[in-house]
Each structure stands twice: as structure tokens, then as C-alpha cells.
PDB file of C-alpha atoms and ligand atoms in Angstrom:
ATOM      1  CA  UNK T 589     110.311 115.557  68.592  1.00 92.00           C
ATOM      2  CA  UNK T 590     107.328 116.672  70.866  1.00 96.00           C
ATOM      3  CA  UNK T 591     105.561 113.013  69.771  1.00 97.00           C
ATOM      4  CA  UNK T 592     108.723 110.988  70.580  1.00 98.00           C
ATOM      5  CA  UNK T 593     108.509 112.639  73.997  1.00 98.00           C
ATOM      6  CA  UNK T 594     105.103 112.568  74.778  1.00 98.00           C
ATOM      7  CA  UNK T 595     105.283 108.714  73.744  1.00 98.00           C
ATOM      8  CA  UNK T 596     108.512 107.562  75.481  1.00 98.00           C
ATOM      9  CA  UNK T 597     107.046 109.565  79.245  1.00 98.00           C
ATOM     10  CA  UNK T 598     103.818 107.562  79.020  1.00 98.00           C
ATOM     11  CA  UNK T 599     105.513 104.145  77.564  1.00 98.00           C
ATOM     12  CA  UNK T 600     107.924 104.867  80.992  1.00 98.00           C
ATOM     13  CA  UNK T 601     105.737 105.925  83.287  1.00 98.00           C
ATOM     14  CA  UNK T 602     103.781 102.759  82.711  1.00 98.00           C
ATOM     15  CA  UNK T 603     107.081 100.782  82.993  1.00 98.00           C
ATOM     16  CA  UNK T 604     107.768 102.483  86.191  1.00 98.00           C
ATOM     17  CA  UNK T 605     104.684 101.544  87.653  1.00 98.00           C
ATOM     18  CA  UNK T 606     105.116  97.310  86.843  1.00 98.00           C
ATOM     19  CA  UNK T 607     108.631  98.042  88.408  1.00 97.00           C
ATOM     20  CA  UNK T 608     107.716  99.708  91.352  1.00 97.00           C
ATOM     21  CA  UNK T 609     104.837  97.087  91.963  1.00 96.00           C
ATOM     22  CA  UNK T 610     106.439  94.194  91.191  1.00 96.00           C
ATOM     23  CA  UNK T 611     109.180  94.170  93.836  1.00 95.00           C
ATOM     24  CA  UNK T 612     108.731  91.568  96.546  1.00 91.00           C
ATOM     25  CA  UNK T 613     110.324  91.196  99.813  1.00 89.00           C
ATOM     26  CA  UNK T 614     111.919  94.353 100.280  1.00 88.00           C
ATOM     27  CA  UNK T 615     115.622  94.582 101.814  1.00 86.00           C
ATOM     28  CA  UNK T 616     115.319  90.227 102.072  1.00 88.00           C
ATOM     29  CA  UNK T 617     118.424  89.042 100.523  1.00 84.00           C
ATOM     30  CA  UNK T 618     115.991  87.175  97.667  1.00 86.00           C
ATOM     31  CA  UNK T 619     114.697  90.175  96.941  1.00 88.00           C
ATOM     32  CA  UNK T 620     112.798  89.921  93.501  1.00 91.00           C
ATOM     33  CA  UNK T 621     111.643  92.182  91.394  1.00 94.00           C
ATOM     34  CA  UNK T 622     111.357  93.159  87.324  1.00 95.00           C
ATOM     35  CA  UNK T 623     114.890  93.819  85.990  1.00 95.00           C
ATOM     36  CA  UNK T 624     114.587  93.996  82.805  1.00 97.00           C
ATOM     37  CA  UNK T 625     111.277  96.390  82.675  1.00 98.00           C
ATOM     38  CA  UNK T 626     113.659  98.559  84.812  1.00 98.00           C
ATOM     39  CA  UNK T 627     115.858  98.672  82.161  1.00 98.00           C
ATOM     40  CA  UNK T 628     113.900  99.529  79.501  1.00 98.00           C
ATOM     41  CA  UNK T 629     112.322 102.243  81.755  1.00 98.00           C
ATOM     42  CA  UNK T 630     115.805 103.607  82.288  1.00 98.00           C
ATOM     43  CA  UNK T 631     116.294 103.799  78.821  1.00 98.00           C
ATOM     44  CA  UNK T 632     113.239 105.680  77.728  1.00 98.00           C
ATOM     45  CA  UNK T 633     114.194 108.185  80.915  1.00 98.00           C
ATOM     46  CA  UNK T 634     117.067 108.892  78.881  1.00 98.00           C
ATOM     47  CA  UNK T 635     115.070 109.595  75.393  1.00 98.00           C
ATOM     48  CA  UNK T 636     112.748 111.784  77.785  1.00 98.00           C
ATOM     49  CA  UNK T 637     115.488 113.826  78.890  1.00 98.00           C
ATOM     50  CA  UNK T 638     117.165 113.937  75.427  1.00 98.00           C
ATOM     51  CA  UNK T 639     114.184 115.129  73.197  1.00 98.00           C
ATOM     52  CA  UNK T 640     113.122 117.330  76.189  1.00 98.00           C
ATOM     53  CA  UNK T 641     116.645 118.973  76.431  1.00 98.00           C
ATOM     54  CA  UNK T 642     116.695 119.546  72.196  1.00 98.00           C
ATOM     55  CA  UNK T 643     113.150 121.292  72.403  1.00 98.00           C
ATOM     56  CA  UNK T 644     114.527 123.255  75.713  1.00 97.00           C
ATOM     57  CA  UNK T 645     117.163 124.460  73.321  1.00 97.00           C
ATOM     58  CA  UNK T 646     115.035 124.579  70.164  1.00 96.00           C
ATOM     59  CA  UNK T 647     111.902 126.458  71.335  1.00 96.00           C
ATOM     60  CA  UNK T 648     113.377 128.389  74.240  1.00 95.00           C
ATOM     61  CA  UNK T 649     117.402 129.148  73.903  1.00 93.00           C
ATOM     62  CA  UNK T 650     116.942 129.550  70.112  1.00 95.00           C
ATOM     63  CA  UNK T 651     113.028 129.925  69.576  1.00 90.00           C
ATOM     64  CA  UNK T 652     113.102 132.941  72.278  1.00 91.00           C
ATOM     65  CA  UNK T 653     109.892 131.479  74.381  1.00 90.00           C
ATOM     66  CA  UNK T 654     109.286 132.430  77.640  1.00 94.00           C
ATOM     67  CA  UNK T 655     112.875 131.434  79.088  1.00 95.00           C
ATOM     68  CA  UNK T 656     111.339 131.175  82.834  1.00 96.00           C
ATOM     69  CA  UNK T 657     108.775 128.626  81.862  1.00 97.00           C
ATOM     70  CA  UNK T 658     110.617 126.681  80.368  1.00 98.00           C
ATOM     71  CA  UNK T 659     113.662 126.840  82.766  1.00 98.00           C
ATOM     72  CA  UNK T 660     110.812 125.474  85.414  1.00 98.00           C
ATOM     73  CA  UNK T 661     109.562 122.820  82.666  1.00 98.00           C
ATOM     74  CA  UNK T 662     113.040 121.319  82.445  1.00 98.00           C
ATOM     75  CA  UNK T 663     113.637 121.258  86.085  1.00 98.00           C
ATOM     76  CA  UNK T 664     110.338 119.612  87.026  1.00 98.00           C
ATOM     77  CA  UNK T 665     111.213 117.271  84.274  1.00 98.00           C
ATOM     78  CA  UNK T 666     114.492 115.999  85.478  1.00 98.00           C
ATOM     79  CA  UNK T 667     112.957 115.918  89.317  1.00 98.00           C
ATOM     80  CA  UNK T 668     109.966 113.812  88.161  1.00 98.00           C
ATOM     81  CA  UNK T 669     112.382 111.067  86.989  1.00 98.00           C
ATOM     82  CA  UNK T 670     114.593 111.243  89.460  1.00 98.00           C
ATOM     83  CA  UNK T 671     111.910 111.042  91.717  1.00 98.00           C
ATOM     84  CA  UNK T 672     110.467 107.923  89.999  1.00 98.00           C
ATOM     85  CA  UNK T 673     114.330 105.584  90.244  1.00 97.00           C
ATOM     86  CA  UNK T 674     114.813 107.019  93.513  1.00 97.00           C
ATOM     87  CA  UNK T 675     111.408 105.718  94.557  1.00 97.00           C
ATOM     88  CA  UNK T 676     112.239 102.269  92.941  1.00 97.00           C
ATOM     89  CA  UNK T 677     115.466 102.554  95.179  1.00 95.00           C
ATOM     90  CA  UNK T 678     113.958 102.926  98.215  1.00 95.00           C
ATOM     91  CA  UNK T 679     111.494 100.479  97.674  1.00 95.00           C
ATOM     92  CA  UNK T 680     114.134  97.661  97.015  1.00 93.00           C
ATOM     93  CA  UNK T 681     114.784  98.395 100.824  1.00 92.00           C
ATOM     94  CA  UNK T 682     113.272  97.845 103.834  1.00 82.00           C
ATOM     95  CA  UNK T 683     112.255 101.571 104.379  1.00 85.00           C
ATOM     96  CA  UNK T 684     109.889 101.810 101.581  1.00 89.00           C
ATOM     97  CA  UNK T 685     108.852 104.065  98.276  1.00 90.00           C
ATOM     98  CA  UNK T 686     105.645 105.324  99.038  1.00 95.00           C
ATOM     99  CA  UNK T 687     106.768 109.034 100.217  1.00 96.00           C
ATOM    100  CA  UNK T 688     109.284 109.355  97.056  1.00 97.00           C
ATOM    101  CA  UNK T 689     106.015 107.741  95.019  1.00 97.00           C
ATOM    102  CA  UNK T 690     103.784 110.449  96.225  1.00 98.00           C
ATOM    103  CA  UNK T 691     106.001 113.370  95.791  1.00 98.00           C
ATOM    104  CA  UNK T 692     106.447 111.709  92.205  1.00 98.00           C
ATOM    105  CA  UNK T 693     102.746 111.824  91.733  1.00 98.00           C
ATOM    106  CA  UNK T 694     102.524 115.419  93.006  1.00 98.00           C
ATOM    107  CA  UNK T 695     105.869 116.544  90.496  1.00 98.00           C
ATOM    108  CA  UNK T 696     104.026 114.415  87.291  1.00 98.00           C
ATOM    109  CA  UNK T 697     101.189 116.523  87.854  1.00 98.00           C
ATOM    110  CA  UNK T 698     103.390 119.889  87.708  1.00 98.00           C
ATOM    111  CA  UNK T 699     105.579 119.270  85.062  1.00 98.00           C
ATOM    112  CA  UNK T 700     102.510 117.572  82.886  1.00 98.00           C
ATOM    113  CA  UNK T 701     100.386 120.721  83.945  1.00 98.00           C
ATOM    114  CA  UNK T 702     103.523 123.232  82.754  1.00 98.00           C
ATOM    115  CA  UNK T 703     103.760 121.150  79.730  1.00 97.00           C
ATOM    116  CA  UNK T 704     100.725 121.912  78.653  1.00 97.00           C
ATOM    117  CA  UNK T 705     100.616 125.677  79.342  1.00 97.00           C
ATOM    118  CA  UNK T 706     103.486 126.282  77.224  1.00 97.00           C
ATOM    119  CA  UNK T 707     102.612 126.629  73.671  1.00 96.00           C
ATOM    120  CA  UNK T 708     103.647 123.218  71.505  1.00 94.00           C
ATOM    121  CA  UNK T 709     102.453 120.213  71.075  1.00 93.00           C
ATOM    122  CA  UNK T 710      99.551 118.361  70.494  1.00 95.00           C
ATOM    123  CA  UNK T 711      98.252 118.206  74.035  1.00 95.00           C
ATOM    124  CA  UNK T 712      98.146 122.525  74.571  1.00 94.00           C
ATOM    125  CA  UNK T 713      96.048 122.364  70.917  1.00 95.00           C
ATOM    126  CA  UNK T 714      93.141 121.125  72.642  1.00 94.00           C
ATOM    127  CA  UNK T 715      92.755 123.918  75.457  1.00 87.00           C
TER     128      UNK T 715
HETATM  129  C1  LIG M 425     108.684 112.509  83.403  1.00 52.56           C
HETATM  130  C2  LIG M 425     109.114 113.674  83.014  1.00 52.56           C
HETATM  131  C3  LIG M 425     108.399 114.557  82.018  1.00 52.56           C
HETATM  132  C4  LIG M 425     107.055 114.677  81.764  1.00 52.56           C
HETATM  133  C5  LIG M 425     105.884 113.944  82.427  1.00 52.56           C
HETATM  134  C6  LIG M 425     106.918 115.656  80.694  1.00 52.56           C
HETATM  135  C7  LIG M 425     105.705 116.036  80.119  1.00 52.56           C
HETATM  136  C8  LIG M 425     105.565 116.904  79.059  1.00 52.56           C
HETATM  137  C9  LIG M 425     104.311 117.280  78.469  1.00 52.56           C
HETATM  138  C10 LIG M 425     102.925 116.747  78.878  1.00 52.56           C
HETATM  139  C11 LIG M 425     104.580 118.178  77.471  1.00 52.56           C
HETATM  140  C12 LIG M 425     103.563 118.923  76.600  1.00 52.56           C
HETATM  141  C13 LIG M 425     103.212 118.217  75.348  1.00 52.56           C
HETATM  142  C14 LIG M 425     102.049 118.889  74.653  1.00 52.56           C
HETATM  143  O1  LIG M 425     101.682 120.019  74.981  1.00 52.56           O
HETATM  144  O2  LIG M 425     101.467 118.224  73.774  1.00 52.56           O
HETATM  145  C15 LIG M 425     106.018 118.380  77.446  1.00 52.56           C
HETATM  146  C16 LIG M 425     106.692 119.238  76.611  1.00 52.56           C
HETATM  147  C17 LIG M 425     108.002 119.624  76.787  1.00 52.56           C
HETATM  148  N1  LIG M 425     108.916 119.045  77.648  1.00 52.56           N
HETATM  149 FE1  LIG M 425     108.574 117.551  78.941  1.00 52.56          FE
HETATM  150  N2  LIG M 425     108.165 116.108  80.333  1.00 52.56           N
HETATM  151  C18 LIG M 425     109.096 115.479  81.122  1.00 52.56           C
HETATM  152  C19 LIG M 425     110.461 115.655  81.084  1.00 52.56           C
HETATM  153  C20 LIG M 425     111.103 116.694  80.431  1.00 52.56           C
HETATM  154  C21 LIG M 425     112.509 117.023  80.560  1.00 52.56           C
HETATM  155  C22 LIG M 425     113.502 116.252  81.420  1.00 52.56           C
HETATM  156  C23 LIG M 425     112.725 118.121  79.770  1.00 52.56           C
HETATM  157  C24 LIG M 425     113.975 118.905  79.507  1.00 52.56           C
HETATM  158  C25 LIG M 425     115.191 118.433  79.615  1.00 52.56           C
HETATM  159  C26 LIG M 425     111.456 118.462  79.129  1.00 52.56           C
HETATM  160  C27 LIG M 425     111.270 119.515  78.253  1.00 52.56           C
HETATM  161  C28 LIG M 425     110.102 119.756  77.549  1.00 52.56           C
HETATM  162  C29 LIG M 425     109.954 120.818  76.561  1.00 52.56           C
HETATM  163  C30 LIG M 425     111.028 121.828  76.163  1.00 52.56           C
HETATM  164  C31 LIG M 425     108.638 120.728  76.076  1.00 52.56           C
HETATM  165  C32 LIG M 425     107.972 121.610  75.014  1.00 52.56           C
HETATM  166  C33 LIG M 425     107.111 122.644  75.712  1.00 52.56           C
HETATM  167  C34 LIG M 425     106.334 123.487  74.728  1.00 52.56           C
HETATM  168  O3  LIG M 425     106.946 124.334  74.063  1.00 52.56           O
HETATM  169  O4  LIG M 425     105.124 123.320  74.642  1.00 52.56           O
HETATM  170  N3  LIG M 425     110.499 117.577  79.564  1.00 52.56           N
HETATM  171  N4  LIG M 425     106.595 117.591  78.418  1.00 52.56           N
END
């Protein structure tokens, strides 16, 4: 479960990124940009959200872990991707991503970081 997560975030997050950077002429009525990555990103948000939301349940509701942590885990979780479509959003208009994309950046790096403090998974076996 852990391994299907960890891949679909990083197969997204990359998707995200051609998204993000591939729209042209924002808020111009020919406005062009990736579709179809977007869609595939969208999907893997929801696999992200799933296998997170069974461990949730799994390790913490049902394992007994430290209910807190996880509670915040979860949270940054859903925040970091809706964070990354609302930045795609915005970008698709005229008043531009790059706030939502750095607040993104910042909320990656928190719920990555809390990730790996709490105790599964392959990436908390090597610290
Ligand atoms: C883009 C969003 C997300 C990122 C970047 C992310 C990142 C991570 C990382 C790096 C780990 C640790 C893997 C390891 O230690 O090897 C992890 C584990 C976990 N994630 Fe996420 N995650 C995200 C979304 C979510 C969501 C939405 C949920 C809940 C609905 C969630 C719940 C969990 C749980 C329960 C664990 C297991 C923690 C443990 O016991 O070690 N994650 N995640």
C-alpha cells in the first residue's frame, strides 16, 4: 500500500509539473495547455488520497499510532493536492500560479517531512 503511494505522489507530482509548465497564454481565449497529462495527474491524486486514507485507517484508527501525527499527515496531504489543481487553476488565468505553486512547494515539504517521521515505509527505514 505504502509503495503504491509513494509511487503514484512522485509519478503525479511530475505530471503536475509538465501541466503547470506547459500552459500558454494564460486567460487568452486559445489558451493551450496539456489536457490529458492533467488528467492522468487527477487520477493518480485520487489513488494518493485513497491508499493514504486506508493506511490513515490501517496504521492509526486501527493500528493505534500516534493519532495526532497522523491526523496532521492526512491533512497536509489533502492541502498539498489541493494546492497543486488549484495552482493549475489559477494559472489557466490571467492572475497567475506562482503564489499557490510556492505554498505547494512549502506544504510538499511538510507533509513529505511528516511522512517520514512516522514509522512505515521504506523511506523512514533509512533514518
Ligand atoms: C501530495 C500529497 C502527499 C505526499 C507528498 C505524501 C507523502 C508521503 C510520504 C513521503 C510518506 C512516507 C513514506 C515512507 O516513509 O516511506 C507517506 C506516508 C503516508 N501517507 Fe502520504 N502523502 C501525501 C498524501 C497523503 C494523503 C492525502 C493521506 C491521507 C488521506 C496520506 C496518508 C499517509 C499515511 C497514513 C502514511 C503512512 C505513514 C506511516 O505510518 O509511516 N498521505 N506519505
Amino acid at each position: 500500500m505504502i509503495h503504491l503511494h509513494l509511487t503514484s505522489l512522485v509519478i503525479a507530482a511530475v505530471l503536475f509539473f509538465i501541466t503547470y509548465y506547459s500552459i500558454k497564454k494564460p486567460g487568452e481565449p486559445d489558451m493551450k495547455y496539456n489536457i490529458a497529462v492533467h488528467m492522468i495527474a487527477r487520477l493518480l491524486y485520487v489513488v494518493v488520497i485513497v491508499t493514504g486514507a486506508i493506511m490513515f485507517y490501517q496504521f492509526s484508527i486501527a493500528g493505534g499510532g500516534d493519532a495526532m501525527m497522523y491526523g496532521f499527515k492526512m491533512l497536509a496531504g489533502l492541502i498539498t493536492i489541493g494546492l497543486m489543481e488549484m495552482a493549475v487553476v489559477r494559472q489557466k488565468k490571467k492572475a497567475g500560479g506562482q503564489p499557490l505553486m510556492n505554498t505547494f512547494i512549502a506544504f510538499l515539504v511538510i507533509t513529505v517531512v511528516l511522512g517520514v517521521i512516522l514509522p512505515a515505509g521504506p523511506l523512514s527505514a533509512m533514518f
